Amino acid sequence: MNHRGKIKIDFEPLGKRGDCFTNNSILECAELTGLGINNICGGHGKCHKCKIQIMNEMRSEPTSAEKDIFSPEDLAAGWRLACQTFPDTDCKVHVPPESMTTSQRLQVEGLALSVPLQPNISTYDVTISPPTLANAQADADRLIQTINSQYNLNCDRIDSDVIKDLSHNLRLFNWKCNVSVYNNEIIAVTSSSNSLGFALDLGTTKLAGYLIDLTTGKTLASKGMENPQISHGEDIISRITRIIESPKEAHHLQKVIVKAINRLSLQLCKEINASISEIMESIIVGNTAMHHIILRLPIKQLAYSPYIPAINQSIDIKARELGLHFAQGSYVHFLPNIAGFVGSDHIAMLLSADIRKMDGLVLMLDIGTNTEVSLIDNGNITTVSCASGPAFEGGHIKDGMRAADGAIEHLQITDASVNYQTINGVTPIGICGSGIIDILAQLYDAGVVDKGGKIINSHPRVRKTQDQLEFVVVDEDERSGRTSITFTQKDIRELQLAKAAIRAGIQTLLNVTNHTEDEIQMVVLAGAFGTYIDISSAITIGMLPSLPFNRFKHIGNAAGIGAKLALISYDKCIESKNLPLNISYVELANNKNFLNLFVEALSLGNN
Amino acid sequence: MNHRGKIKIDFEPLGKRGDCFTNNSILECAELTGLGINNICGGHGKCHKCKIQIMNEMRSEPTSAEKDIFSPEDLAAGWRLACQTFPDTDCKVHVPPESMTTSQRLQVEGLALSVPLQPNISTYDVTISPPTLANAQADADRLIQTINSQYNLNCDRIDSDVIKDLSHNLRLFNWKCNVSVYNNEIIAVTSSSNSLGFALDLGTTKLAGYLIDLTTGKTLASKGMENPQISHGEDIISRITRIIESPKEAHHLQKVIVKAINRLSLQLCKEINASISEIMESIIVGNTAMHHIILRLPIKQLAYSPYIPAINQSIDIKARELGLHFAQGSYVHFLPNIAGFVGSDHIAMLLSADIRKMDGLVLMLDIGTNTEVSLIDNGNITTVSCASGPAFEGGHIKDGMRAADGAIEHLQITDASVNYQTINGVTPIGICGSGIIDILAQLYDAGVVDKGGKIINSHPRVRKTQDQLEFVVVDEDERSGRTSITFTQKDIRELQLAKAAIRAGIQTLLNVTNHTEDEIQMVVLAGAFGTYIDISSAITIGMLPSLPFNRFKHIGNAAGIGAKLALISYDKCIESKNLPLNISYVELANNKNFLNLFVEALSLGNN
C-alpha cells in the first residue's frame, strides 16, 4: 500500500494508544508510541523476538517467516511478528511480556490487578468525642465503640503497641484520626490517610518488593534487590549448611534479611513520599528455606531426607516480631508452603492464575535453581520440585551471569556472525539464562551440536581451547581486546543436566496423573527467567514439550503478582490458604521411574 | 449435762471432722480437731471473735452473750459463739473466714472452687506417626492434623515460638507429647503432662499468687509477696507521679514487677516440684494503675481529671511479651477495668460472687487505700471508688502497721486492761486495720470517745502527751521497756476520714439508685482487710450501715478467687468480659451531694 492512511493501535496490557500510518509495521508503530519491543535482527523477521497477538478481526496475511515459527493454530489466534505486520485499520495488539524490552516489562508490573478490591485491611476516618468526668470511658474502649457504631463494625481488640501510644495520639490528633482495622483488631491509629500494602517475593538470590495502595489496588512502586545473604552462601543449600553448623548463623542470617527488607520497603516508600509506618499489611512469599530462615524456624530436618518443613500452613505474625518497621500493629502474612523444596512462592504463582476457571490440563513452571512444576487438572494440582541447578541463573556456565545490565539475553546465530541483544542495550559482559538457551537451540538447529550434546566442529566460530571445544559468542576484537565471551562444551553439559531435570519432572507429572504431553492445553511460564526465555529455543533443546506456540503463556513474576493479589483481595487470601488442600506433592527422590526419564531427557531436540 | 457422750462435728468449709464429747464447747472441739478459731477473751463470750453458724437442726439455747450480739434473725439462722455452744448431737458447723486464725484462713484458699471445671486450656496426650519420603507432611501441619482428628478439635494455629522448637522436640520426645491448646492455638508441646494455671492479684502493696491444677481445678499452692515497687513509691499516686516525671521510670517499674511475678511463680512451682514453664495460662487482676504499669500503658491521662484509663476492656497477651517465663506460647489474661480508680480486681471480686443468682439488693466492698463499692440490684451494678486513704493498712496511724506477724488484729478493752490477739500470736509490734477499728469502736462504746471523735478523757489508759491525748494499748512495762503502743487523737481523726469516705460512698450509691440502707439484703466484704475486720466494730464506728449480722458476709481475697475462677471456668472468663456492660460507674468527684454526705458520715455511731 502506498497511501499513508492514519490508524490507531491500542497496545495492551499497557493501555497505550498510538497514532500510526498504514505503511508502518506494528514494530515501528510501537517505537513511535514509546513502547519497546524486542528486535535483534533489525526488523527482518529473523530473530522471532517481536511476537505479538492481534486481538481483533484485522489480520494480515502471514509472511513466510511467520509461517515458519507459528502453527496454523497460532496464526488463526492472531499471533504474528510485529516487524512483519502492517495493519491497514485500527486494531488492538497484545504484547506479551517476553516480547517487551526489560524496562517496559517493569511498567506492566505496576498495572492495577484484575480482582475486585477487597483488602484485608480497611482504614476509617474517625472523630471521637473527648472524655469528661461525666463520661470517663477509657480511650481504647471509646475508640472501639465509636468506630463500631459509626461504621457498623465488630472491632473487639486493639494492638498492644497501638494502645501504648493511643492516649497520647488521640489528644495530639485532637480526637480525629485514621484507624486501620484487620480482622476486628485495630492495628494502627494515625493522622495520615495512607494505607499501603507491601508484597515481597523473597528469593534465594533476589528480593522483589511491591508497594500497593490498599485503597485503589494499584502498584505504586516496585523494586528488586539482591538478597544480601548471598555473601553468606551463594545458594540456599550452602546457607542451610552454615546454619546447621552454627546456630548463631541462623540469628545472623535472619537479621541480614530483615534489614534488607526494611531497606527495600523504605526505598519504595521514599519513591512515593510515604512513610514505612504507613505499611498496614504485608505478604511475603518465598521458598521454604527462606521462609524458615526469616521466621527463625528449625532448618535441620529440612536439609535431610525426608526433607520435612517445620510448618507448611500459612502464618500470620506481627511485623515487629520479625523486626520489620511497618505500621505499629501490622501483620505479615506468610502464604503456605507445599513441601521442603516447594515454597509459598509457588502457591503465589498458582494464585496468580485463576485455577478454578482453567479448562483442560495446564502446566505451570517456575524455572530457577530449583524448578517447581505443577500440573493442574480440573482444580486438582500435582506438583514436583526439580533440582535444575544454577545454569539458568548463569551459574556453572563459563561466561554465564544473572539477568542484569550487559547480559546477552537473546541472540541469533547466522552463518558466520552473531546478533545479540543485551539487557538495557549496554556492552555485553556475559550471557544470562535465556541467552544460553538461545545459543544451544541455534547450535543444535544448525547441526553444530548433535543430539547427544556434543559439539561436532562445523562452524567458523567454533574453536578448540586447551581442553575442550567452544563457540565464540563475542570475540576479543568485538570486545576491544578483552577476553572473548564463549559457550563451551562443558556449558552444554550443564545445560543438558538442568533441562533434563525439568523435562523429566514434567514427564513424571504426566505419568503419575495418567496424561500425555499433547493433552496439555496450556504451559504457563513464571519467574524472571521464565519470562525471558524464548519458547521455540526451549522446545528445540527439549526442555519444554513440543506444543503449538499458542499454548504457551508467560506471566512474569507470578509469585509477586500472587502476593499482591493476596494483599488486595480477601478471597484470594483465603484461596491461598486452601490451595494446599488440592495439591498432591510428588517427591521425585521417591519415584522409581524418575531416573530413567532423566537420562532420556538429556538428549537435545524433541523426539 | 454430765455424761460424756461422743459426737462428731463436721467443720466447713475445710471439711475437717472432729470426734468430740458433749461437754466440750465447739471452740474446744475445734482446738482438739486442730482447727484454729479466734479467741481473745479465753472462751468467756466477751470478745465475740469466735462466731460460727450451725448448719443443721441442732440448736443450743442462745446465751446472754449471744443474744447481745446476734439479732433474733441471726440466731434463727444458726449463728452462735463457738465458746458458748455445747452440742449434744452430731452437727455441721460453718466457720466463716473472719473467725479463723490467719494460718487456717490460708487453708481455705486452697480448696477446690465451686464451679464446673472447664478451663480455657486443654492438654492432650498425642502420638504422631513419623514422616517418611512418601509422607513428608510438615511437622506442625502433621501435629495439628493428628490432634484434630484424634480429639475432634479445630486447631488452626501454633504459637510462633512453639514452632521454633517443634521439629527438635517432636524428634526428642520420639513423636509422643502433651499438647496444650487455647482457643484453637497450640501454645505448648511438652513431655510433661502437668497443666498449671497461675492467678495473680496484683496489688499496690502486695502480690497474691495462686497456682492451680488446670486438670482438677484445685489450688496447689498460694503465696503473698510484698510489691517491690514499694521502694519506688509507697502508694500508687507517688509511683504514677514518678512515671510522669520520667518515662525511664515506667520501664524500670515494669521490669521490677515482672521480675517479682517471675520470682513468686517460681517459688510456688518449687513448692510442688513443678517448672514455671508448665504454667499454661495466667490471669492477672489489679487496680487500673498497676494494670497500666505492667502493660506499659500510658499513665498521664489517668492521673489528671477526668482520670481516663488507656483501656478498660480485657486484654490477652503472650506471657513472653511481658517478660514472664511461663509456657512458651501461653497467654496472660487481664480482666477488664471499670474506671481510672476501679480496676480488674473489683471485676474479679464481683466474679467471685454469683451475681446472677443474687436476690435483692447486695453491697460489695473491697476496702483498702482505695475502697471500691458496688451496689448490685438484679444484676445491674453501680460502682463508686472511695478515697479511703492508708489508715486501714496502718498508714498515717502512729503505731499502725500492715497485717503482718505481730500486728494486733483484734482486741478487747475492759475496765482497765486490754486483751489482744496478734497475727500468728507473736509479741505485739503495732496495730493493723482491724485492730484500729476495734479500738475506736470499744472506746466509743465505753464513752471514752464522743460522737464527734474527741477523746473525753475518762479511762485509766488514756494519757496526755505533749500535744494530744492518746489511749495506751500496750504500755512500756508490758513491752519490757520498749516504747508503748498507743492510739492517738490524731489516729482517730485519720480513721474518721477513712470511714466517712466509705460510708458516704455507700450512701451515694443508695441515693443514685433510689434505695435505702435497710433494703440491703447482703453486705459482702472482700479483700485481706475486709476479711479481718470485726463487723460489729465497723458498724459501731459508723463505717458500715447498721444491719443484722446475718446480712454480712466475708469472702476473703475475692479478687484472687475471681481470678482463679476465670482460670478454671470458660463461662466465668466470658462473664468477666461482659460484666462491665452491666456496670454504671459513678464518679464521686462529679457528684454534687457527695461532700454533704461525707461531712455527715464523719460522726461515730450509727444514728
mmCIF file of C-alpha atoms in Angstrom, chain A residues 214-316:
data_model
loop_
_atom_site.group_PDB
_atom_site.id
_atom_site.type_symbol
_atom_site.label_atom_id
_atom_site.label_comp_id
_atom_site.label_asym_id
_atom_site.label_seq_id
_atom_site.Cartn_x
_atom_site.Cartn_y
_atom_site.Cartn_z
ATOM 1 C CA LEU A 214 -4.731 -0.613 49.513
ATOM 2 C CA THR A 215 -7.451 1.926 48.757
ATOM 3 C CA THR A 216 -7.108 1.539 44.959
ATOM 4 C CA GLY A 217 -5.280 -1.772 44.462
ATOM 5 C CA LYS A 218 -2.668 -0.023 42.311
ATOM 6 C CA THR A 219 1.025 -0.839 42.449
ATOM 7 C CA LEU A 220 2.687 2.438 43.427
ATOM 8 C CA ALA A 221 6.301 1.305 43.219
ATOM 9 C CA SER A 222 8.288 -1.863 42.735
ATOM 10 C CA LYS A 223 11.918 -2.682 43.164
ATOM 11 C CA GLY A 224 14.324 -5.590 43.047
ATOM 12 C CA MET A 225 17.310 -6.026 45.327
ATOM 13 C CA GLU A 226 19.967 -8.662 45.658
ATOM 14 C CA ASN A 227 19.475 -10.919 48.668
ATOM 15 C CA PRO A 228 22.356 -9.809 50.911
ATOM 16 C CA GLN A 229 22.552 -13.317 52.369
ATOM 17 C CA ILE A 230 24.452 -14.165 49.172
ATOM 18 C CA SER A 231 27.663 -13.177 50.929
ATOM 19 C CA HIS A 232 26.835 -15.914 53.468
ATOM 20 C CA GLY A 233 26.321 -18.620 50.840
ATOM 21 C CA GLU A 234 25.511 -18.264 47.161
ATOM 22 C CA ASP A 235 22.868 -20.962 47.080
ATOM 23 C CA ILE A 236 20.304 -21.981 49.657
ATOM 24 C CA ILE A 237 21.987 -25.305 50.451
ATOM 25 C CA SER A 238 25.210 -23.615 51.490
ATOM 26 C CA ARG A 239 23.223 -21.254 53.744
ATOM 27 C CA ILE A 240 21.352 -24.175 55.280
ATOM 28 C CA THR A 241 24.648 -25.947 55.920
ATOM 29 C CA ARG A 242 26.079 -22.904 57.675
ATOM 30 C CA ILE A 243 23.008 -22.640 59.889
ATOM 31 C CA ILE A 244 23.168 -26.298 60.853
ATOM 32 C CA GLU A 245 26.854 -25.921 61.682
ATOM 33 C CA SER A 246 26.347 -22.773 63.743
ATOM 34 C CA PRO A 247 23.074 -21.725 65.377
ATOM 35 C CA LYS A 248 24.472 -18.189 65.645
ATOM 36 C CA GLU A 249 24.440 -18.042 61.865
ATOM 37 C CA ALA A 250 20.648 -18.552 61.871
ATOM 38 C CA HIS A 251 20.287 -15.458 64.005
ATOM 39 C CA HIS A 252 22.670 -13.507 61.818
ATOM 40 C CA LEU A 253 21.065 -14.519 58.513
ATOM 41 C CA GLN A 254 17.653 -13.534 59.856
ATOM 42 C CA LYS A 255 18.926 -10.104 60.892
ATOM 43 C CA VAL A 256 20.535 -9.620 57.494
ATOM 44 C CA ILE A 257 17.371 -10.377 55.566
ATOM 45 C CA VAL A 258 15.136 -8.307 57.845
ATOM 46 C CA LYS A 259 17.465 -5.362 57.489
ATOM 47 C CA ALA A 260 17.333 -5.743 53.713
ATOM 48 C CA ILE A 261 13.528 -5.850 53.716
ATOM 49 C CA ASN A 262 13.382 -2.741 55.880
ATOM 50 C CA ARG A 263 15.751 -1.027 53.443
ATOM 51 C CA LEU A 264 13.854 -2.163 50.362
ATOM 52 C CA SER A 265 10.490 -1.070 51.738
ATOM 53 C CA LEU A 266 11.955 2.234 52.864
ATOM 54 C CA GLN A 267 13.288 2.886 49.357
ATOM 55 C CA LEU A 268 9.894 2.038 47.870
ATOM 56 C CA CYS A 269 8.156 4.372 50.317
ATOM 57 C CA LYS A 270 10.591 7.176 49.580
ATOM 58 C CA GLU A 271 9.769 6.916 45.873
ATOM 59 C CA ILE A 272 6.206 7.928 46.630
ATOM 60 C CA ASN A 273 6.960 10.209 49.597
ATOM 61 C CA ALA A 274 5.319 7.866 52.061
ATOM 62 C CA SER A 275 6.481 6.562 55.412
ATOM 63 C CA ILE A 276 7.336 2.921 56.066
ATOM 64 C CA SER A 277 4.997 3.129 59.079
ATOM 65 C CA GLU A 278 2.115 3.541 56.631
ATOM 66 C CA ILE A 279 2.545 -0.078 55.501
ATOM 67 C CA MET A 280 -0.530 -1.635 57.075
ATOM 68 C CA GLU A 281 -0.135 -5.167 55.783
ATOM 69 C CA SER A 282 2.482 -7.325 54.098
ATOM 70 C CA ILE A 283 2.535 -10.599 52.272
ATOM 71 C CA ILE A 284 5.802 -12.493 51.987
ATOM 72 C CA VAL A 285 6.300 -15.461 49.690
ATOM 73 C CA GLY A 286 9.466 -17.409 49.046
ATOM 74 C CA ASN A 287 10.996 -20.834 49.004
ATOM 75 C CA THR A 288 10.604 -22.978 52.115
ATOM 76 C CA ALA A 289 14.171 -22.457 53.277
ATOM 77 C CA MET A 290 13.989 -18.642 53.027
ATOM 78 C CA HIS A 291 10.610 -18.835 54.802
ATOM 79 C CA HIS A 292 12.214 -20.832 57.623
ATOM 80 C CA ILE A 293 15.227 -18.545 57.856
ATOM 81 C CA ILE A 294 13.252 -15.311 58.207
ATOM 82 C CA LEU A 295 10.845 -16.899 60.692
ATOM 83 C CA ARG A 296 13.731 -18.446 62.673
ATOM 84 C CA LEU A 297 12.252 -21.898 62.204
ATOM 85 C CA PRO A 298 14.420 -25.005 62.600
ATOM 86 C CA ILE A 299 16.155 -25.983 59.381
ATOM 87 C CA LYS A 300 17.951 -29.228 60.150
ATOM 88 C CA GLN A 301 15.042 -31.578 59.427
ATOM 89 C CA LEU A 302 14.554 -29.707 56.135
ATOM 90 C CA ALA A 303 18.073 -30.488 54.981
ATOM 91 C CA TYR A 304 17.996 -34.256 55.336
ATOM 92 C CA SER A 305 15.697 -36.865 53.831
ATOM 93 C CA PRO A 306 12.698 -36.933 54.110
ATOM 94 C CA TYR A 307 13.078 -33.077 53.962
ATOM 95 C CA ILE A 308 10.405 -32.040 56.475
ATOM 96 C CA PRO A 309 9.395 -28.372 56.828
ATOM 97 C CA ALA A 310 8.722 -27.181 60.383
ATOM 98 C CA ILE A 311 5.406 -25.849 59.110
ATOM 99 C CA ASN A 312 3.660 -25.549 55.781
ATOM 100 C CA GLN A 313 0.406 -23.843 56.676
ATOM 101 C CA SER A 314 0.138 -20.083 56.449
ATOM 102 C CA ILE A 315 1.478 -17.926 59.265
ATOM 103 C CA ASP A 316 0.308 -14.504 60.399
#
